[in-house]
Amino acid sequence: QVQVVESGGGLVQPGGSLNLSCVPSGTSFRLNVMAWYRQAPGKQRELVASMTYGGTTNYADYVKGRFTISKDSTKNTAYLQMNSLKPEDTAVYYCVLVLGPTTYWGQGTQVIVSS
């Protein structure tokens, strides 16, 4: 059974940084297409960043210049580097991986930006 596990969330002060990781298990498929979503309390889930099969990245306007989506093919791991964090970035962050013909969501990792 395929599982997608995120890690790296936590409490950080405004202006700080976090690096979220996302690793699939139970599959031999390699990472190619992936995305990060987030959902803040009382709000709809929204796309934060994505990467296509060819490596093209796309970012929501509110994270451009602050967040970076990437992958380490040797570790089959996806990342979301988040810098200059703001209180409005507080949310549960979800990793989404396309592995073969199937899309998998992680369970989410909480990010709280507060002083």
PDB file of N, CA and C in Angstrom, residues 30-87:
ATOM      1  N   ARG A  30       9.028   6.625  -9.335  1.00  0.00           N
ATOM      2  CA  ARG A  30       9.877   7.758  -8.992  1.00  0.00           C
ATOM      3  C   ARG A  30       9.062   9.046  -9.043  1.00  0.00           C
ATOM      4  N   LEU A  31       9.474  10.018  -8.244  1.00  0.00           N
ATOM      5  CA  LEU A  31       8.798  11.314  -8.233  1.00  0.00           C
ATOM      6  C   LEU A  31       9.007  12.036  -9.550  1.00  0.00           C
ATOM      7  N   ASN A  32       7.928  12.566 -10.071  1.00  0.00           N
ATOM      8  CA  ASN A  32       8.034  13.443 -11.230  1.00  0.00           C
ATOM      9  C   ASN A  32       7.084  14.622 -11.076  1.00  0.00           C
ATOM     10  N   VAL A  33       5.805  14.329 -11.031  1.00  0.00           N
ATOM     11  CA  VAL A  33       4.808  15.377 -10.882  1.00  0.00           C
ATOM     12  C   VAL A  33       4.409  15.460  -9.419  1.00  0.00           C
ATOM     13  N   MET A  34       4.448  16.655  -8.878  1.00  0.00           N
ATOM     14  CA  MET A  34       4.121  16.808  -7.465  1.00  0.00           C
ATOM     15  C   MET A  34       3.598  18.212  -7.197  1.00  0.00           C
ATOM     16  N   ALA A  35       3.001  18.361  -6.040  1.00  0.00           N
ATOM     17  CA  ALA A  35       2.455  19.659  -5.654  1.00  0.00           C
ATOM     18  C   ALA A  35       2.333  19.730  -4.142  1.00  0.00           C
ATOM     19  N   TRP A  36       2.259  20.957  -3.669  1.00  0.00           N
ATOM     20  CA  TRP A  36       1.960  21.225  -2.266  1.00  0.00           C
ATOM     21  C   TRP A  36       0.709  22.087  -2.199  1.00  0.00           C
ATOM     22  N   TYR A  37      -0.209  21.692  -1.334  1.00  0.00           N
ATOM     23  CA  TYR A  37      -1.417  22.454  -1.057  1.00  0.00           C
ATOM     24  C   TYR A  37      -1.395  22.851   0.419  1.00  0.00           C
ATOM     25  N   ARG A  38      -2.260  23.787   0.757  1.00  0.00           N
ATOM     26  CA  ARG A  38      -2.422  24.120   2.164  1.00  0.00           C
ATOM     27  C   ARG A  38      -3.876  24.453   2.449  1.00  0.00           C
ATOM     28  N   GLN A  39      -4.234  24.280   3.711  1.00  0.00           N
ATOM     29  CA  GLN A  39      -5.582  24.614   4.146  1.00  0.00           C
ATOM     30  C   GLN A  39      -5.506  25.270   5.510  1.00  0.00           C
ATOM     31  N   ALA A  40      -5.931  26.509   5.553  1.00  0.00           N
ATOM     32  CA  ALA A  40      -5.965  27.252   6.803  1.00  0.00           C
ATOM     33  C   ALA A  40      -7.328  27.040   7.464  1.00  0.00           C
ATOM     34  N   PRO A  41      -7.409  27.237   8.760  1.00  0.00           N
ATOM     35  CA  PRO A  41      -8.679  27.051   9.457  1.00  0.00           C
ATOM     36  C   PRO A  41      -9.793  27.899   8.855  1.00  0.00           C
ATOM     37  N   GLY A  42     -10.897  27.268   8.535  1.00  0.00           N
ATOM     38  CA  GLY A  42     -12.040  27.988   8.006  1.00  0.00           C
ATOM     39  C   GLY A  42     -11.926  28.381   6.542  1.00  0.00           C
ATOM     40  N   LYS A  43     -10.858  27.930   5.887  1.00  0.00           N
ATOM     41  CA  LYS A  43     -10.655  28.300   4.487  1.00  0.00           C
ATOM     42  C   LYS A  43     -10.581  27.058   3.609  1.00  0.00           C
ATOM     43  N   GLN A  44     -10.744  27.283   2.319  1.00  0.00           N
ATOM     44  CA  GLN A  44     -10.642  26.173   1.370  1.00  0.00           C
ATOM     45  C   GLN A  44      -9.177  25.794   1.137  1.00  0.00           C
ATOM     46  N   ARG A  45      -8.983  24.555   0.760  1.00  0.00           N
ATOM     47  CA  ARG A  45      -7.645  24.096   0.420  1.00  0.00           C
ATOM     48  C   ARG A  45      -7.189  24.822  -0.850  1.00  0.00           C
ATOM     49  N   GLU A  46      -5.927  25.244  -0.885  1.00  0.00           N
ATOM     50  CA  GLU A  46      -5.428  25.993  -2.030  1.00  0.00           C
ATOM     51  C   GLU A  46      -4.062  25.480  -2.461  1.00  0.00           C
ATOM     52  N   LEU A  47      -3.796  25.632  -3.745  1.00  0.00           N
ATOM     53  CA  LEU A  47      -2.519  25.205  -4.307  1.00  0.00           C
ATOM     54  C   LEU A  47      -1.439  26.209  -3.939  1.00  0.00           C
ATOM     55  N   VAL A  48      -0.330  25.703  -3.445  1.00  0.00           N
ATOM     56  CA  VAL A  48       0.801  26.549  -3.084  1.00  0.00           C
ATOM     57  C   VAL A  48       1.859  26.525  -4.182  1.00  0.00           C
ATOM     58  N   ALA A  49       2.242  25.319  -4.598  1.00  0.00           N
ATOM     59  CA  ALA A  49       3.297  25.181  -5.600  1.00  0.00           C
ATOM     60  C   ALA A  49       3.164  23.833  -6.273  1.00  0.00           C
ATOM     61  N   SER A  50       3.680  23.745  -7.502  1.00  0.00           N
ATOM     62  CA  SER A  50       3.634  22.481  -8.228  1.00  0.00           C
ATOM     63  C   SER A  50       4.858  22.354  -9.123  1.00  0.00           C
ATOM     64  N   MET A  51       5.136  21.106  -9.492  1.00  0.00           N
ATOM     65  CA  MET A  51       6.227  20.831 -10.415  1.00  0.00           C
ATOM     66  C   MET A  51       5.742  19.802 -11.436  1.00  0.00           C
ATOM     67  N   THR A  52       5.967  20.093 -12.708  1.00  0.00           N
ATOM     68  CA  THR A  52       5.521  19.194 -13.765  1.00  0.00           C
ATOM     69  C   THR A  52       6.557  18.110 -14.020  1.00  0.00           C
ATOM     70  N   TYR A  53       6.207  17.199 -14.918  1.00  0.00           N
ATOM     71  CA  TYR A  53       7.115  16.107 -15.266  1.00  0.00           C
ATOM     72  C   TYR A  53       8.448  16.641 -15.795  1.00  0.00           C
ATOM     73  N   GLY A  54       8.375  17.738 -16.531  1.00  0.00           N
ATOM     74  CA  GLY A  54       9.587  18.319 -17.108  1.00  0.00           C
ATOM     75  C   GLY A  54      10.369  19.203 -16.155  1.00  0.00           C
ATOM     76  N   GLY A  55       9.841  19.357 -14.947  1.00  0.00           N
ATOM     77  CA  GLY A  55      10.541  20.167 -13.958  1.00  0.00           C
ATOM     78  C   GLY A  55      10.101  21.614 -13.895  1.00  0.00           C
ATOM     79  N   THR A  56       9.100  21.972 -14.676  1.00  0.00           N
ATOM     80  CA  THR A  56       8.595  23.341 -14.623  1.00  0.00           C
ATOM     81  C   THR A  56       7.846  23.557 -13.310  1.00  0.00           C
ATOM     82  N   THR A  57       8.160  24.655 -12.654  1.00  0.00           N
ATOM     83  CA  THR A  57       7.527  24.952 -11.374  1.00  0.00           C
ATOM     84  C   THR A  57       6.506  26.081 -11.523  1.00  0.00           C
ATOM     85  N   ASN A  58       5.537  26.054 -10.634  1.00  0.00           N
ATOM     86  CA  ASN A  58       4.495  27.071 -10.628  1.00  0.00           C
ATOM     87  C   ASN A  58       4.170  27.391  -9.180  1.00  0.00           C
ATOM     88  N   TYR A  59       3.962  28.670  -8.888  1.00  0.00           N
ATOM     89  CA  TYR A  59       3.712  29.108  -7.517  1.00  0.00           C
ATOM     90  C   TYR A  59       2.496  30.009  -7.442  1.00  0.00           C
ATOM     91  N   ALA A  60       1.795  29.910  -6.336  1.00  0.00           N
ATOM     92  CA  ALA A  60       0.740  30.877  -6.060  1.00  0.00           C
ATOM     93  C   ALA A  60       1.385  32.237  -5.853  1.00  0.00           C
ATOM     94  N   ASP A  61       0.683  33.273  -6.232  1.00  0.00           N
ATOM     95  CA  ASP A  61       1.253  34.619  -6.154  1.00  0.00           C
ATOM     96  C   ASP A  61       1.707  34.962  -4.739  1.00  0.00           C
ATOM     97  N   TYR A  62       0.974  34.472  -3.741  1.00  0.00           N
ATOM     98  CA  TYR A  62       1.265  34.885  -2.377  1.00  0.00           C
ATOM     99  C   TYR A  62       2.492  34.193  -1.783  1.00  0.00           C
ATOM    100  N   VAL A  63       3.121  33.255  -2.521  1.00  0.00           N
ATOM    101  CA  VAL A  63       4.340  32.630  -2.022  1.00  0.00           C
ATOM    102  C   VAL A  63       5.529  32.827  -2.978  1.00  0.00           C
ATOM    103  N   LYS A  64       5.293  33.442  -4.114  1.00  0.00           N
ATOM    104  CA  LYS A  64       6.375  33.642  -5.076  1.00  0.00           C
ATOM    105  C   LYS A  64       7.521  34.429  -4.450  1.00  0.00           C
ATOM    106  N   GLY A  65       8.721  33.935  -4.665  1.00  0.00           N
ATOM    107  CA  GLY A  65       9.882  34.592  -4.110  1.00  0.00           C
ATOM    108  C   GLY A  65      10.203  34.178  -2.685  1.00  0.00           C
ATOM    109  N   ARG A  66       9.281  33.456  -2.051  1.00  0.00           N
ATOM    110  CA  ARG A  66       9.500  33.026  -0.665  1.00  0.00           C
ATOM    111  C   ARG A  66       9.583  31.499  -0.542  1.00  0.00           C
ATOM    112  N   PHE A  67       8.817  30.788  -1.342  1.00  0.00           N
ATOM    113  CA  PHE A  67       8.769  29.327  -1.267  1.00  0.00           C
ATOM    114  C   PHE A  67       9.427  28.721  -2.501  1.00  0.00           C
ATOM    115  N   THR A  68      10.022  27.543  -2.317  1.00  0.00           N
ATOM    116  CA  THR A  68      10.645  26.833  -3.427  1.00  0.00           C
ATOM    117  C   THR A  68      10.286  25.351  -3.357  1.00  0.00           C
ATOM    118  N   ILE A  69       9.713  24.845  -4.436  1.00  0.00           N
ATOM    119  CA  ILE A  69       9.414  23.416  -4.536  1.00  0.00           C
ATOM    120  C   ILE A  69      10.572  22.740  -5.256  1.00  0.00           C
ATOM    121  N   SER A  70      10.958  21.566  -4.762  1.00  0.00           N
ATOM    122  CA  SER A  70      12.076  20.868  -5.369  1.00  0.00           C
ATOM    123  C   SER A  70      11.978  19.378  -5.070  1.00  0.00           C
ATOM    124  N   LYS A  71      12.876  18.615  -5.651  1.00  0.00           N
ATOM    125  CA  LYS A  71      12.923  17.182  -5.370  1.00  0.00           C
ATOM    126  C   LYS A  71      14.361  16.709  -5.383  1.00  0.00           C
ATOM    127  N   ASP A  72      14.606  15.660  -4.635  1.00  0.00           N
ATOM    128  CA  ASP A  72      15.890  14.979  -4.658  1.00  0.00           C
ATOM    129  C   ASP A  72      15.635  13.590  -5.247  1.00  0.00           C
ATOM    130  N   SER A  73      16.017  13.400  -6.485  1.00  0.00           N
ATOM    131  CA  SER A  73      15.720  12.140  -7.163  1.00  0.00           C
ATOM    132  C   SER A  73      16.445  10.958  -6.529  1.00  0.00           C
ATOM    133  N   THR A  74      17.610  11.216  -5.949  1.00  0.00           N
ATOM    134  CA  THR A  74      18.356  10.120  -5.333  1.00  0.00           C
ATOM    135  C   THR A  74      17.657   9.610  -4.081  1.00  0.00           C
ATOM    136  N   LYS A  75      16.910  10.499  -3.427  1.00  0.00           N
ATOM    137  CA  LYS A  75      16.179  10.118  -2.217  1.00  0.00           C
ATOM    138  C   LYS A  75      14.695   9.923  -2.491  1.00  0.00           C
ATOM    139  N   ASN A  76      14.271  10.189  -3.732  1.00  0.00           N
ATOM    140  CA  ASN A  76      12.848  10.124  -4.086  1.00  0.00           C
ATOM    141  C   ASN A  76      12.007  10.928  -3.095  1.00  0.00           C
ATOM    142  N   THR A  77      12.453  12.145  -2.840  1.00  0.00           N
ATOM    143  CA  THR A  77      11.839  12.997  -1.834  1.00  0.00           C
ATOM    144  C   THR A  77      11.510  14.355  -2.428  1.00  0.00           C
ATOM    145  N   ALA A  78      10.349  14.865  -2.072  1.00  0.00           N
ATOM    146  CA  ALA A  78       9.924  16.199  -2.482  1.00  0.00           C
ATOM    147  C   ALA A  78      10.092  17.152  -1.315  1.00  0.00           C
ATOM    148  N   TYR A  79      10.338  18.416  -1.643  1.00  0.00           N
ATOM    149  CA  TYR A  79      10.550  19.427  -0.612  1.00  0.00           C
ATOM    150  C   TYR A  79       9.746  20.681  -0.914  1.00  0.00           C
ATOM    151  N   LEU A  80       9.466  21.409   0.145  1.00  0.00           N
ATOM    152  CA  LEU A  80       8.951  22.764   0.026  1.00  0.00           C
ATOM    153  C   LEU A  80       9.726  23.623   1.015  1.00  0.00           C
ATOM    154  N   GLN A  81      10.648  24.403   0.488  1.00  0.00           N
ATOM    155  CA  GLN A  81      11.422  25.323   1.319  1.00  0.00           C
ATOM    156  C   GLN A  81      10.617  26.595   1.464  1.00  0.00           C
ATOM    157  N   MET A  82      10.366  26.973   2.710  1.00  0.00           N
ATOM    158  CA  MET A  82       9.543  28.147   2.980  1.00  0.00           C
ATOM    159  C   MET A  82      10.359  29.154   3.761  1.00  0.00           C
ATOM    160  N   ASN A  83      10.562  30.319   3.161  1.00  0.00           N
ATOM    161  CA  ASN A  83      11.327  31.391   3.802  1.00  0.00           C
ATOM    162  C   ASN A  83      10.433  32.604   4.020  1.00  0.00           C
ATOM    163  N   SER A  84      10.905  33.494   4.850  1.00  0.00           N
ATOM    164  CA  SER A  84      10.179  34.741   5.140  1.00  0.00           C
ATOM    165  C   SER A  84       8.719  34.451   5.475  1.00  0.00           C
ATOM    166  N   LEU A  85       8.527  33.521   6.361  1.00  0.00           N
ATOM    167  CA  LEU A  85       7.163  33.096   6.692  1.00  0.00           C
ATOM    168  C   LEU A  85       6.383  34.197   7.383  1.00  0.00           C
ATOM    169  N   LYS A  86       5.087  34.213   7.072  1.00  0.00           N
ATOM    170  CA  LYS A  86       4.168  35.207   7.608  1.00  0.00           C
ATOM    171  C   LYS A  86       3.075  34.494   8.403  1.00  0.00           C
ATOM    172  N   PRO A  87       2.434  35.196   9.321  1.00  0.00           N
ATOM    173  CA  PRO A  87       1.340  34.567  10.069  1.00  0.00           C
ATOM    174  C   PRO A  87       0.255  33.989   9.153  1.00  0.00           C
TER     175      PRO A  87
END
